[in-house]
Amino acid sequence: MGKDFYSVLGVSKNCTDDELKKAYRKQALKYHPDKNKAPGAEAKFKEIAEAYDVLSNKDKRAVYDQYGEEGLRAGGGGQPSGFSGFPHGGTTFTFSSGGGGPGIDPFEMFRNVFGNEDPFGAGGHSRSFFNDFSEMDVDMGGFGGGGGFPGMMGQRRGGSAASGLNRSPQKQDPPVNYDLKLSLEELYTGCTKKIKITRKMQQPNGSIRTEDKTVSVTVKPGWKAGTKVTFNQEGDSYLGRTPADIVFTVKEKPHESFTREGNNLVYRARIGLREALLSERGVSVPTLQGDIVELPGDGAVVQPGSRRVLPGRGMPVSKEPGRRGDIVIQYDVVFPKLNESQIRALVNVLPPGK
């Protein structure tokens, strides 16, 4: 009896080319091995490709409509009873039963249909590189990647599954970007982060295997938000495509005491109105080194939003070893809640505004 390719794609026998393509896209996305891990999904994906390969070709479709799979096989060999050749004369093609055999590459068909689109939301491949993102502090070490830092030239592992074939230069998948969130303490001292990458590797027969790899990112003291580190061609590897670069961008985690301004750290000190007017009490300033610096009052009236500087206790300057920024103390003056009589008494002693 043979396969019902129309049922495989879920279309009617009088479907248009647009309806056929839409049905293929829907079914291929549903059963693509990158997305669907259920048993039999990959075989279904190949069967969908086989069905679309036949029905999207007017000659093959005409033969299939009249003679079924037997007629398709006759196109590459002996003809069934009553078979008088292809509708447009002399056309031959390779047909393989069982789904995605020697004559059909289901992954190549998928790429041809979707082109440069991003069906899985990450440059044409799933974002499964980082199924497990784990971080830990370890001894400093090198890491593969760009960014202009020593020892950061990433290397591709394993090569392309299609190497050695006579093909035009392959296009590289777009970079895949991830945030590397770090605390100010980690950016102050420097650290090493270990990240587990799970990447997909397509084999010459179209099957997919996964490869786990742990990479190390060496964070230098003083790095700023926006610093990028790159692992060259460490993305998923598919036939006919150059794997994407994996790019990490440093993001600073919020800190309970400080905000960062370049190489300086801003500490907001809350003081009462009395202390602001008399400057009779100093300020205890924490540092990222872990100690507390007592900054005495200087006798001057503290204006709301005014600043003082504690030199050399800020962030390291990454390009100038040994140099550090400052801690900047910004005063937030907290006004007391006063009753009506207190307000009137205060008004009586304050000079009029200019």
Short mmCIF file of C-alpha atoms in Angstrom, two decimals:
data_model
loop_
_atom_site.label_atom_id
_atom_site.label_comp_id
_atom_site.label_asym_id
_atom_site.label_seq_id
_atom_site.Cartn_x
_atom_site.Cartn_y
_atom_site.Cartn_z
CA MET A 1 0.00 0.00 0.00
CA GLY A 2 2.84 2.36 0.85
CA LYS A 3 2.90 5.52 2.90
CA ASP A 4 0.27 8.21 2.75
CA PHE A 5 2.51 11.27 2.44
CA TYR A 6 -0.50 13.59 2.55
CA SER A 7 -1.44 12.21 5.98
CA VAL A 8 2.17 12.49 7.15
CA LEU A 9 2.04 16.25 6.52
CA GLY A 10 -1.61 16.61 7.48
CA VAL A 11 -2.77 18.11 4.16
CA SER A 12 -5.40 17.27 1.58
CA LYS A 13 -4.56 15.88 -1.87
CA ASN A 14 -5.55 19.15 -3.53
CA CYS A 15 -3.43 21.33 -1.25
CA THR A 16 -1.53 24.26 -2.74
CA ASP A 17 2.24 24.69 -2.65
CA ASP A 18 1.89 27.31 0.09
CA GLU A 19 -0.29 25.03 2.20
CA LEU A 20 2.20 22.21 1.68
CA LYS A 21 5.15 24.33 2.75
CA LYS A 22 3.29 25.66 5.78
CA ALA A 23 2.42 22.10 6.83
CA TYR A 24 6.03 20.98 6.43
CA ARG A 25 7.34 23.86 8.53
CA LYS A 26 4.89 23.12 11.31
CA GLN A 27 5.59 19.38 11.40
CA ALA A 28 9.37 19.73 10.99
CA LEU A 29 9.57 22.15 13.90
CA LYS A 30 7.44 19.85 16.03
CA TYR A 31 9.58 16.75 15.45
CA HIS A 32 13.05 18.25 14.92
CA PRO A 33 15.52 16.22 17.05
CA ASP A 34 16.90 19.41 18.56
CA LYS A 35 13.52 20.19 20.06
CA ASN A 36 11.73 16.85 20.41
CA LYS A 37 13.50 14.19 22.48
CA ALA A 38 10.65 11.69 22.44
CA PRO A 39 11.40 8.19 21.09
CA GLY A 40 10.66 8.04 17.39
CA ALA A 41 10.80 11.82 16.90
CA GLU A 42 13.88 11.67 14.68
CA ALA A 43 12.36 8.94 12.49
CA LYS A 44 9.20 11.03 12.19
CA PHE A 45 11.32 14.07 11.25
CA LYS A 46 12.90 12.06 8.42
CA GLU A 47 9.51 10.78 7.26
CA ILE A 48 8.21 14.37 7.13
CA ALA A 49 11.18 15.35 4.97
CA GLU A 50 10.56 12.42 2.66
CA ALA A 51 6.91 13.36 2.28
CA TYR A 52 7.72 16.98 1.53
CA ASP A 53 10.46 15.98 -0.90
CA VAL A 54 7.92 14.02 -2.94
CA LEU A 55 4.89 16.31 -2.73
CA SER A 56 6.80 19.55 -3.34
CA ASN A 57 8.16 18.22 -6.64
CA LYS A 58 5.48 18.33 -9.36
CA ASP A 59 6.90 15.30 -11.21
CA LYS A 60 7.25 13.13 -8.14
CA ARG A 61 3.86 14.21 -6.86
CA ALA A 62 2.15 13.34 -10.14
CA VAL A 63 3.72 9.88 -10.14
CA TYR A 64 2.91 9.35 -6.47
CA ASP A 65 -0.72 10.43 -6.96
CA GLN A 66 -1.14 7.88 -9.77
CA TYR A 67 1.10 4.98 -8.71
CA GLY A 68 2.07 5.52 -5.05
CA GLU A 69 5.44 4.47 -3.72
CA GLU A 70 5.73 1.73 -6.35
CA GLY A 71 5.73 4.33 -9.07
CA LEU A 72 8.34 6.41 -7.24
CA ARG A 73 10.66 3.46 -6.97
CA ALA A 74 10.11 2.76 -10.64
CA GLY A 75 11.48 6.22 -11.33
CA GLY A 76 14.85 4.92 -10.30
CA GLY A 77 14.53 1.43 -11.77
CA GLY A 78 11.88 -1.00 -13.08
CA GLN A 79 8.45 0.42 -13.81
CA PRO A 80 5.21 -0.87 -12.34
CA SER A 81 2.46 -2.18 -14.52
CA GLY A 82 0.85 0.67 -16.48
CA PHE A 83 3.67 3.13 -15.73
CA SER A 84 4.45 5.11 -18.89
CA GLY A 85 7.07 7.57 -17.65
CA PHE A 86 7.11 10.92 -15.90
CA PRO A 87 4.61 13.60 -16.87
CA HIS A 88 7.23 16.03 -18.14
CA GLY A 89 9.32 13.46 -19.97
CA GLY A 90 12.50 11.62 -19.00
CA THR A 91 12.87 12.91 -15.41
CA THR A 92 14.50 10.51 -12.96
CA PHE A 93 15.12 10.87 -9.24
CA THR A 94 16.37 8.94 -6.25
CA PHE A 95 13.77 7.61 -3.86
CA SER A 96 14.47 5.91 -0.56
CA SER A 97 11.93 4.29 1.70
CA GLY A 98 12.36 4.29 5.45
CA GLY A 99 12.66 8.08 5.75
CA GLY A 100 15.63 10.24 5.00
CA GLY A 101 17.74 7.59 3.26
CA PRO A 102 20.57 8.08 0.78
CA GLY A 103 18.56 10.32 -1.51
CA ILE A 104 17.24 12.72 1.16
CA ASP A 105 19.07 14.72 3.82
CA PRO A 106 16.27 15.84 6.18
CA PHE A 107 18.51 18.37 7.91
CA GLU A 108 19.60 19.92 4.64
CA MET A 109 15.96 20.16 3.60
CA PHE A 110 15.15 21.85 6.91
CA ARG A 111 17.86 24.44 6.30
CA ASN A 112 16.72 25.00 2.72
CA VAL A 113 13.13 25.68 3.80
CA PHE A 114 13.91 27.90 6.78
CA GLY A 115 16.91 29.63 5.20
CA ASN A 116 18.31 32.33 7.50
CA GLU A 117 15.32 32.28 9.81
CA ASP A 118 15.74 31.54 13.52
CA PRO A 119 13.16 28.78 14.18
CA PHE A 120 14.36 27.98 17.70
CA GLY A 121 15.16 31.52 18.85
CA ALA A 122 19.01 31.32 18.72
CA GLY A 123 20.39 31.67 15.25
CA GLY A 124 18.76 28.57 13.78
CA HIS A 125 19.66 26.21 16.58
CA SER A 126 18.29 25.62 20.02
CA ARG A 127 19.65 27.46 23.00
CA SER A 128 20.69 24.20 24.58
CA PHE A 129 24.39 25.03 24.82
CA PHE A 130 23.87 25.87 28.47
CA ASN A 131 21.50 23.26 29.80
CA ASP A 132 23.51 23.43 33.00
CA PHE A 133 25.11 26.77 33.87
CA SER A 134 27.26 26.25 36.95
CA GLU A 135 29.70 28.70 38.49
CA MET A 136 32.38 28.22 41.11
CA ASP A 137 35.54 29.99 42.23
CA VAL A 138 38.68 28.03 41.45
CA ASP A 139 42.36 28.80 41.01
CA MET A 140 43.05 31.23 38.20
CA GLY A 141 43.61 29.68 34.78
CA GLY A 142 43.49 30.45 31.06
CA PHE A 143 40.42 30.23 28.91
CA GLY A 144 39.65 30.09 25.23
CA GLY A 145 38.04 33.14 23.72
CA GLY A 146 38.58 36.62 22.34
CA GLY A 147 38.37 40.04 23.87
CA GLY A 148 42.01 40.99 23.47
CA PHE A 149 43.22 39.31 26.66
CA PRO A 150 46.29 37.04 26.82
CA GLY A 151 45.61 33.36 26.17
CA MET A 152 42.09 33.93 24.91
CA MET A 153 42.20 32.50 21.41
CA GLY A 154 39.41 29.92 21.40
CA GLN A 155 39.84 26.82 19.30
CA ARG A 156 37.20 24.78 17.57
CA ARG A 157 37.06 21.15 18.56
CA GLY A 158 36.39 18.21 16.33
CA GLY A 159 36.09 20.14 13.06
CA SER A 160 33.12 20.22 10.76
CA ALA A 161 31.30 16.99 10.07
CA ALA A 162 31.30 18.03 6.43
CA SER A 163 35.04 18.71 6.20
CA GLY A 164 36.74 17.35 3.13
CA LEU A 165 33.71 17.87 0.91
CA ASN A 166 34.05 20.12 -2.11
CA ARG A 167 31.73 22.90 -0.99
CA SER A 168 31.67 26.65 -1.07
CA PRO A 169 32.70 28.46 2.14
CA GLN A 170 30.22 27.83 4.91
CA LYS A 171 28.26 30.59 6.56
CA GLN A 172 28.69 30.89 10.30
CA ASP A 173 25.69 30.88 12.59
CA PRO A 174 25.10 34.21 14.37
CA PRO A 175 26.80 34.64 17.78
CA VAL A 176 24.90 33.39 20.80
CA ASN A 177 25.01 35.89 23.66
CA TYR A 178 24.71 35.21 27.37
CA ASP A 179 25.08 37.37 30.48
CA LEU A 180 27.83 36.57 32.98
CA LYS A 181 26.56 38.05 36.24
CA LEU A 182 29.27 38.93 38.75
CA SER A 183 29.28 40.60 42.16
CA LEU A 184 31.39 43.67 42.87
CA GLU A 185 33.52 41.52 45.17
CA GLU A 186 34.28 39.13 42.30
CA LEU A 187 35.12 42.02 40.00
CA TYR A 188 37.29 43.56 42.73
CA THR A 189 39.46 40.51 43.45
CA GLY A 190 39.14 38.68 40.13
CA CYS A 191 38.00 35.07 39.96
CA THR A 192 37.52 32.12 37.65
CA LYS A 193 34.09 30.91 36.61
CA LYS A 194 33.48 27.41 35.30
CA ILE A 195 30.63 26.95 32.85
CA LYS A 196 29.28 23.66 31.55
CA ILE A 197 28.32 23.75 27.88
CA THR A 198 26.15 21.09 26.25
CA ARG A 199 26.43 21.34 22.47
CA LYS A 200 24.81 19.32 19.69
CA MET A 201 26.97 17.65 17.06
CA GLN A 202 25.38 16.47 13.81
CA GLN A 203 26.96 13.34 12.38
CA PRO A 204 27.46 12.63 8.65
CA ASN A 205 24.41 10.34 8.69
CA GLY A 206 22.25 13.16 10.04
CA SER A 207 21.98 11.85 13.59
CA ILE A 208 22.62 14.14 16.54
CA ARG A 209 24.84 13.48 19.51
CA THR A 210 25.55 15.76 22.44
CA GLU A 211 28.91 16.78 23.81
CA ASP A 212 29.51 18.23 27.27
CA LYS A 213 32.40 20.60 27.84
CA THR A 214 33.43 22.70 30.83
CA VAL A 215 35.08 26.01 29.99
CA SER A 216 36.76 28.47 32.34
CA VAL A 217 36.37 32.24 32.23
CA THR A 218 39.17 34.09 34.02
CA VAL A 219 37.80 37.37 35.35
CA LYS A 220 40.50 40.02 35.76
CA PRO A 221 40.36 42.46 38.72
CA GLY A 222 38.61 45.66 37.69
CA TRP A 223 36.63 44.32 34.74
CA LYS A 224 33.59 46.47 34.01
CA ALA A 225 30.05 45.72 32.93
CA GLY A 226 29.99 45.24 29.17
CA THR A 227 33.31 43.39 28.97
CA LYS A 228 32.91 40.57 26.44
CA VAL A 229 34.65 37.19 26.30
CA THR A 230 34.23 34.89 23.31
CA PHE A 231 34.53 31.17 22.75
CA ASN A 232 35.12 30.77 19.03
CA GLN A 233 32.87 28.25 17.19
CA GLU A 234 31.72 26.49 20.37
CA GLY A 235 28.03 26.51 19.41
CA ASP A 236 25.99 23.60 18.07
CA SER A 237 27.61 21.98 15.04
CA TYR A 238 25.48 21.11 12.01
CA LEU A 239 26.43 19.91 8.56
CA GLY A 240 27.06 22.72 6.11
CA ARG A 241 27.27 25.42 8.79
CA THR A 242 30.10 26.87 10.84
CA PRO A 243 29.22 26.75 14.56
CA ALA A 244 28.34 30.00 16.25
CA ASP A 245 30.67 31.85 18.59
CA ILE A 246 29.55 31.87 22.22
CA VAL A 247 29.83 35.36 23.71
CA PHE A 248 29.58 36.19 27.41
CA THR A 249 28.96 39.78 28.47
CA VAL A 250 29.81 40.83 32.02
CA LYS A 251 26.88 42.18 34.05
CA GLU A 252 27.26 43.59 37.55
CA LYS A 253 24.97 42.26 40.26
CA PRO A 254 23.34 44.91 42.48
CA HIS A 255 25.30 45.54 45.69
CA GLU A 256 23.80 46.31 49.10
CA SER A 257 26.27 49.13 49.88
CA PHE A 258 27.76 50.43 46.64
CA THR A 259 26.97 51.51 43.14
CA ARG A 260 29.80 51.70 40.63
CA GLU A 261 30.82 54.76 38.63
CA GLY A 262 33.74 53.74 36.42
CA ASN A 263 36.55 52.83 38.81
CA ASN A 264 34.88 54.57 41.76
CA LEU A 265 32.44 53.13 44.27
CA VAL A 266 29.63 55.35 45.54
CA TYR A 267 28.47 54.83 49.12
CA ARG A 268 25.28 56.61 50.19
CA ALA A 269 25.52 57.72 53.83
CA ARG A 270 22.24 58.61 55.56
CA ILE A 271 22.56 61.25 58.29
CA GLY A 272 20.02 63.22 60.28
CA LEU A 273 19.37 66.94 59.89
CA ARG A 274 21.04 67.75 63.23
CA GLU A 275 24.25 65.92 62.22
CA ALA A 276 24.17 67.64 58.84
CA LEU A 277 23.91 71.08 60.42
CA LEU A 278 26.52 70.54 63.12
CA SER A 279 28.72 67.95 61.37
CA GLU A 280 29.19 66.54 64.83
CA ARG A 281 29.26 62.88 63.87
CA GLY A 282 31.53 61.02 61.49
CA VAL A 283 30.55 58.28 59.04
CA SER A 284 31.49 54.59 59.07
CA VAL A 285 32.33 53.57 55.51
CA PRO A 286 32.49 49.88 54.50
CA THR A 287 34.98 48.70 51.87
CA LEU A 288 35.18 45.75 49.51
CA GLN A 289 38.35 44.66 51.32
CA GLY A 290 36.13 43.90 54.32
CA ASP A 291 37.25 46.59 56.77
CA ILE A 292 35.40 49.69 58.01
CA VAL A 293 36.88 53.16 57.64
CA GLU A 294 35.79 55.78 60.19
CA LEU A 295 35.51 59.14 58.44
CA PRO A 296 35.29 61.95 61.04
CA GLY A 297 33.14 65.03 60.59
CA ASP A 298 34.99 68.07 59.25
CA GLY A 299 32.93 70.77 60.98
CA ALA A 300 31.21 71.97 57.83
CA VAL A 301 27.48 71.92 57.20
CA VAL A 302 26.60 68.91 55.08
CA GLN A 303 24.47 69.77 52.07
CA PRO A 304 22.05 67.09 50.81
CA GLY A 305 23.73 65.23 47.95
CA SER A 306 27.22 66.57 48.77
CA ARG A 307 30.17 64.21 48.45
CA ARG A 308 33.44 63.38 50.16
CA VAL A 309 36.19 61.14 48.80
CA LEU A 310 38.06 58.26 50.40
CA PRO A 311 40.98 57.90 47.96
CA GLY A 312 42.40 54.63 46.73
CA ARG A 313 39.72 52.34 48.16
CA GLY A 314 37.64 51.85 45.02
CA MET A 315 37.86 49.33 42.16
CA PRO A 316 41.16 48.21 40.63
CA VAL A 317 42.02 49.83 37.30
CA SER A 318 42.34 46.78 35.04
CA LYS A 319 44.77 48.42 32.60
CA GLU A 320 46.94 49.97 35.33
CA PRO A 321 47.93 47.31 37.89
CA GLY A 322 48.35 48.70 41.38
CA ARG A 323 46.08 51.67 40.83
CA ARG A 324 42.59 51.89 42.31
CA GLY A 325 39.67 54.25 42.12
CA ASP A 326 38.10 55.98 45.11
CA ILE A 327 35.16 55.45 47.43
CA VAL A 328 32.85 58.43 47.08
CA ILE A 329 30.59 59.12 50.06
CA GLN A 330 27.34 60.78 49.02
CA TYR A 331 25.30 62.24 51.87
CA ASP A 332 21.56 61.69 52.02
CA VAL A 333 20.17 64.05 54.66
CA VAL A 334 17.11 62.62 56.38
CA PHE A 335 14.68 65.30 57.53
CA PRO A 336 12.80 64.62 60.77
CA LYS A 337 9.04 64.52 61.11
CA LEU A 338 8.01 67.66 63.04
CA ASN A 339 4.75 68.74 64.56
CA GLU A 340 3.23 72.16 63.85
CA SER A 341 4.74 73.93 66.84
CA GLN A 342 8.21 72.58 66.08
CA ILE A 343 7.92 73.75 62.49
CA ARG A 344 6.92 77.25 63.62
CA ALA A 345 9.83 77.40 66.06
CA LEU A 346 12.23 76.30 63.36
CA VAL A 347 10.87 78.85 60.90
CA ASN A 348 11.41 81.61 63.43
CA VAL A 349 15.15 80.90 63.69
CA LEU A 350 15.87 80.22 60.03
CA PRO A 351 16.89 83.10 57.76
CA PRO A 352 14.48 83.97 54.96
CA GLY A 353 15.12 82.40 51.56
CA LYS A 354 16.80 84.36 48.83
#
